[in-house]
């Protein structure tokens, strides 16, 4: 797990905590659709079952 | 030299740095220490080691398989507008032919047979020039083949009537309406007179989830992209694509926007869309920016094929012209030597295996000198081969390379701020699942 360095230091008269040496990284995959659909069915396919707006 | 492994940057994101593997788009955004230096946490490195081979394989499959899923059909060469940047040459738009009912039915039967046993519907998109000039035959085909295909329609909306809107909504057709500006004068300089009709059509669709607007960015509308987002949001449009003009035809060069200005105004438009989506009930996304975000967080879930390398032309989709020629993408319609055969004589299998189609599939970023050392090469994909072929050589970086770099950097910033979810429709984001996360 991420290690957080908690040791504080005094700088310019104020106590500061060093930035956390963290990272953001993730990968998503599409649970429903696959490669190659055009933009017409992208980002929320037009679902036949969905009620008309 | 092709850079392999992780690339480390510490200047791009102000208080953050990032690591990226350009080949499989593994990335991590890192916090900087007090001294401005970056520490790469062991957790990120071990995740990279653990996932690297699998991500390499996924990316290879995604880029190099030839899984045809969509066919664009141009049922007519003719158009009732005269946009200066159109990739269909003016001569073809003026004197070209149109398919008749029988020909269109023949084509759809043939495509339907090709996809038999696939287990899911292929996508048919009626596209350039202006498909509504042969409205009767395409509407009839949509009804007749609704059990076989998902349909899309790209139109300037000049001929779109209330009954048509109701029909398209009832058939759940994806509809793209071309509109370049919220300012009638600016729009009509490039879209030649469709403003009133397009806006009326957008209003008739009234928030239909299958609607998107395509805005081609030119020197005429580049400063008005943010206003355009506000305008479309007020009209409940769920998705707009703001595409840089393609310079495939020489006539389009006169409307080329300044690249730096385009990046600046495009990013402002993205911010406006995010702000509106956060503050209001109605969400609007800029689809081509969403695709760039997807290129980073979910590369294999990308839907737009232009920023994948090789592009989707002749691989995931192809175009059938009004004369039946099978070409890798509509963008090639005015370029010689790119027909993979004629649908009335030849098979789809033959077209997919033809030398012009193979030529497009063999054009990818690792073969382009400038791109193979660029960390963003598999996020931008160096579009577009047709455009660059028209410039003399398709093995060169995108005409708007600097634009793509600026926009991708901005996409990383948004991800670092956790704002990327506002770039997707809510239901689309819910269709994604985590493969890993730290």
PDB file of C-alpha atoms in Angstrom, chain B residues 230-357:
ATOM      1  CA  UNK B 230     -23.518  26.700 -24.438  1.00  0.00           C
ATOM      2  CA  UNK B 231     -25.882  26.946 -27.384  1.00  0.00           C
ATOM      3  CA  UNK B 232     -26.113  23.181 -27.869  1.00  0.00           C
ATOM      4  CA  UNK B 233     -26.389  22.531 -24.148  1.00  0.00           C
ATOM      5  CA  UNK B 234     -29.394  24.876 -23.986  1.00  0.00           C
ATOM      6  CA  UNK B 235     -30.935  22.794 -26.782  1.00  0.00           C
ATOM      7  CA  UNK B 236     -30.346  19.564 -24.823  1.00  0.00           C
ATOM      8  CA  UNK B 237     -27.848  18.114 -27.298  1.00  0.00           C
ATOM      9  CA  UNK B 238     -26.055  15.261 -25.479  1.00  0.00           C
ATOM     10  CA  UNK B 239     -22.936  15.036 -27.648  1.00  0.00           C
ATOM     11  CA  UNK B 240     -20.988  17.286 -30.000  1.00  0.00           C
ATOM     12  CA  UNK B 241     -17.917  16.339 -31.999  1.00  0.00           C
ATOM     13  CA  UNK B 242     -15.633  19.307 -32.586  1.00  0.00           C
ATOM     14  CA  UNK B 243     -13.337  18.020 -35.305  1.00  0.00           C
ATOM     15  CA  UNK B 244     -10.442  19.962 -36.820  1.00  0.00           C
ATOM     16  CA  UNK B 245     -11.124  20.438 -40.508  1.00  0.00           C
ATOM     17  CA  UNK B 246      -9.545  17.746 -42.698  1.00  0.00           C
ATOM     18  CA  UNK B 247      -7.324  19.219 -45.379  1.00  0.00           C
ATOM     19  CA  UNK B 248      -7.757  16.341 -47.809  1.00  0.00           C
ATOM     20  CA  UNK B 249      -9.156  18.508 -50.569  1.00  0.00           C
ATOM     21  CA  UNK B 250      -7.217  21.635 -51.580  1.00  0.00           C
ATOM     22  CA  UNK B 251     -10.350  23.781 -51.261  1.00  0.00           C
ATOM     23  CA  UNK B 252     -10.260  23.205 -47.492  1.00  0.00           C
ATOM     24  CA  UNK B 253      -6.818  24.790 -47.065  1.00  0.00           C
ATOM     25  CA  UNK B 254      -8.350  28.272 -47.260  1.00  0.00           C
ATOM     26  CA  UNK B 255     -10.370  27.656 -44.076  1.00  0.00           C
ATOM     27  CA  UNK B 256      -7.556  26.092 -42.023  1.00  0.00           C
ATOM     28  CA  UNK B 257      -7.605  27.438 -38.449  1.00  0.00           C
ATOM     29  CA  UNK B 258      -4.544  28.580 -36.549  1.00  0.00           C
ATOM     30  CA  UNK B 259      -3.408  25.487 -34.646  1.00  0.00           C
ATOM     31  CA  UNK B 260      -2.498  27.225 -31.375  1.00  0.00           C
ATOM     32  CA  UNK B 261      -5.755  29.147 -31.334  1.00  0.00           C
ATOM     33  CA  UNK B 262      -7.645  25.938 -32.066  1.00  0.00           C
ATOM     34  CA  UNK B 263      -6.048  24.195 -29.062  1.00  0.00           C
ATOM     35  CA  UNK B 264      -6.814  27.148 -26.789  1.00  0.00           C
ATOM     36  CA  UNK B 265     -10.454  27.518 -27.807  1.00  0.00           C
ATOM     37  CA  UNK B 266     -11.051  23.770 -27.934  1.00  0.00           C
ATOM     38  CA  UNK B 267      -9.782  23.390 -24.360  1.00  0.00           C
ATOM     39  CA  UNK B 268     -11.987  26.299 -23.268  1.00  0.00           C
ATOM     40  CA  UNK B 269     -14.942  24.537 -24.903  1.00  0.00           C
ATOM     41  CA  UNK B 270     -14.078  21.341 -23.003  1.00  0.00           C
ATOM     42  CA  UNK B 271     -14.046  23.321 -19.760  1.00  0.00           C
ATOM     43  CA  UNK B 272     -17.382  24.873 -20.579  1.00  0.00           C
ATOM     44  CA  UNK B 273     -18.898  21.449 -21.295  1.00  0.00           C
ATOM     45  CA  UNK B 274     -17.552  20.088 -18.011  1.00  0.00           C
ATOM     46  CA  UNK B 275     -18.788  23.121 -16.080  1.00  0.00           C
ATOM     47  CA  UNK B 276     -22.275  22.870 -17.576  1.00  0.00           C
ATOM     48  CA  UNK B 277     -22.390  19.118 -16.986  1.00  0.00           C
ATOM     49  CA  UNK B 278     -21.442  19.609 -13.339  1.00  0.00           C
ATOM     50  CA  UNK B 279     -23.783  22.506 -12.651  1.00  0.00           C
ATOM     51  CA  UNK B 280     -26.925  21.462 -14.487  1.00  0.00           C
ATOM     52  CA  UNK B 281     -29.201  18.486 -14.940  1.00  0.00           C
ATOM     53  CA  UNK B 282     -28.294  18.082 -18.583  1.00  0.00           C
ATOM     54  CA  UNK B 283     -24.886  16.696 -19.517  1.00  0.00           C
ATOM     55  CA  UNK B 284     -23.093  17.609 -22.737  1.00  0.00           C
ATOM     56  CA  UNK B 285     -19.914  15.921 -23.881  1.00  0.00           C
ATOM     57  CA  UNK B 286     -17.418  16.772 -26.588  1.00  0.00           C
ATOM     58  CA  UNK B 287     -17.164  13.314 -28.106  1.00  0.00           C
ATOM     59  CA  UNK B 288     -13.743  13.576 -29.697  1.00  0.00           C
ATOM     60  CA  UNK B 289     -12.283  14.842 -26.410  1.00  0.00           C
ATOM     61  CA  UNK B 290     -14.025  11.998 -24.560  1.00  0.00           C
ATOM     62  CA  UNK B 291     -12.322   9.640 -26.955  1.00  0.00           C
ATOM     63  CA  UNK B 292      -8.939  11.097 -26.008  1.00  0.00           C
ATOM     64  CA  UNK B 293      -9.739  10.624 -22.320  1.00  0.00           C
ATOM     65  CA  UNK B 294     -10.751   7.057 -23.185  1.00  0.00           C
ATOM     66  CA  UNK B 295      -7.450   6.689 -25.054  1.00  0.00           C
ATOM     67  CA  UNK B 296      -5.751   7.221 -21.677  1.00  0.00           C
ATOM     68  CA  UNK B 297      -8.038   5.523 -19.160  1.00  0.00           C
ATOM     69  CA  UNK B 298      -9.631   2.834 -21.344  1.00  0.00           C
ATOM     70  CA  UNK B 299      -7.765   2.603 -24.664  1.00  0.00           C
ATOM     71  CA  UNK B 300      -9.566  -0.502 -25.862  1.00  0.00           C
ATOM     72  CA  UNK B 301     -12.993   1.031 -25.200  1.00  0.00           C
ATOM     73  CA  UNK B 302     -12.452   3.811 -27.733  1.00  0.00           C
ATOM     74  CA  UNK B 303     -15.215   4.259 -30.259  1.00  0.00           C
ATOM     75  CA  UNK B 304     -13.854   6.862 -32.645  1.00  0.00           C
ATOM     76  CA  UNK B 305     -11.494   5.172 -35.015  1.00  0.00           C
ATOM     77  CA  UNK B 306      -9.461   8.174 -36.213  1.00  0.00           C
ATOM     78  CA  UNK B 307      -7.144   8.344 -33.218  1.00  0.00           C
ATOM     79  CA  UNK B 308      -6.266   4.681 -33.112  1.00  0.00           C
ATOM     80  CA  UNK B 309      -3.202   3.600 -35.066  1.00  0.00           C
ATOM     81  CA  UNK B 310      -3.673   2.081 -37.564  1.00  0.00           C
ATOM     82  CA  UNK B 311      -6.975   3.920 -37.967  1.00  0.00           C
ATOM     83  CA  UNK B 312     -10.215   2.011 -38.323  1.00  0.00           C
ATOM     84  CA  UNK B 313     -10.469   2.612 -42.085  1.00  0.00           C
ATOM     85  CA  UNK B 314     -10.409  -0.689 -43.996  1.00  0.00           C
ATOM     86  CA  UNK B 315     -10.147  -2.521 -40.691  1.00  0.00           C
ATOM     87  CA  UNK B 316     -13.137  -1.821 -38.408  1.00  0.00           C
ATOM     88  CA  UNK B 317     -15.235  -0.047 -41.024  1.00  0.00           C
ATOM     89  CA  UNK B 318     -15.211   0.891 -44.684  1.00  0.00           C
ATOM     90  CA  UNK B 319     -17.258   3.069 -47.015  1.00  0.00           C
ATOM     91  CA  UNK B 320     -19.400   2.137 -50.017  1.00  0.00           C
ATOM     92  CA  UNK B 321     -19.792   4.982 -52.492  1.00  0.00           C
ATOM     93  CA  UNK B 322     -22.927   5.646 -54.537  1.00  0.00           C
ATOM     94  CA  UNK B 323     -21.291   3.807 -57.439  1.00  0.00           C
ATOM     95  CA  UNK B 324     -20.633   0.796 -55.200  1.00  0.00           C
ATOM     96  CA  UNK B 325     -16.888   1.274 -54.787  1.00  0.00           C
ATOM     97  CA  UNK B 326     -15.563  -0.073 -51.484  1.00  0.00           C
ATOM     98  CA  UNK B 327     -12.969   2.323 -50.068  1.00  0.00           C
ATOM     99  CA  UNK B 328     -11.285   2.211 -46.646  1.00  0.00           C
ATOM    100  CA  UNK B 329     -12.990   5.430 -45.469  1.00  0.00           C
ATOM    101  CA  UNK B 330     -15.105   8.200 -47.011  1.00  0.00           C
ATOM    102  CA  UNK B 331     -12.133  10.509 -46.713  1.00  0.00           C
ATOM    103  CA  UNK B 332     -10.569   8.628 -49.669  1.00  0.00           C
ATOM    104  CA  UNK B 333     -13.439   9.261 -52.045  1.00  0.00           C
ATOM    105  CA  UNK B 334     -11.603  11.928 -54.036  1.00  0.00           C
ATOM    106  CA  UNK B 335      -8.239  10.098 -54.015  1.00  0.00           C
ATOM    107  CA  UNK B 336      -7.202   7.693 -56.747  1.00  0.00           C
ATOM    108  CA  UNK B 337      -6.140   4.088 -56.199  1.00  0.00           C
ATOM    109  CA  UNK B 338      -8.009   3.297 -52.982  1.00  0.00           C
ATOM    110  CA  UNK B 339     -10.901   1.161 -54.193  1.00  0.00           C
ATOM    111  CA  UNK B 340     -10.853  -2.353 -52.785  1.00  0.00           C
ATOM    112  CA  UNK B 341     -13.474  -3.504 -55.309  1.00  0.00           C
ATOM    113  CA  UNK B 342     -17.079  -2.877 -56.191  1.00  0.00           C
ATOM    114  CA  UNK B 343     -19.846  -4.235 -53.969  1.00  0.00           C
ATOM    115  CA  UNK B 344     -21.964  -5.078 -57.024  1.00  0.00           C
ATOM    116  CA  UNK B 345     -19.246  -7.391 -58.361  1.00  0.00           C
ATOM    117  CA  UNK B 346     -16.812  -8.231 -55.579  1.00  0.00           C
ATOM    118  CA  UNK B 347     -17.051  -9.699 -52.113  1.00  0.00           C
ATOM    119  CA  UNK B 348     -16.537  -7.835 -48.851  1.00  0.00           C
ATOM    120  CA  UNK B 349     -13.894 -10.439 -47.949  1.00  0.00           C
ATOM    121  CA  UNK B 350     -11.963  -9.537 -51.108  1.00  0.00           C
ATOM    122  CA  UNK B 351     -12.196  -5.829 -50.360  1.00  0.00           C
ATOM    123  CA  UNK B 352     -10.950  -6.368 -46.801  1.00  0.00           C
ATOM    124  CA  UNK B 353      -7.996  -8.309 -48.163  1.00  0.00           C
ATOM    125  CA  UNK B 354      -7.332  -5.920 -51.045  1.00  0.00           C
ATOM    126  CA  UNK B 355      -4.100  -4.043 -51.416  1.00  0.00           C
ATOM    127  CA  UNK B 356      -5.579  -0.537 -50.792  1.00  0.00           C
ATOM    128  CA  UNK B 357      -7.190  -1.719 -47.552  1.00  0.00           C
TER     129      UNK B 357
END
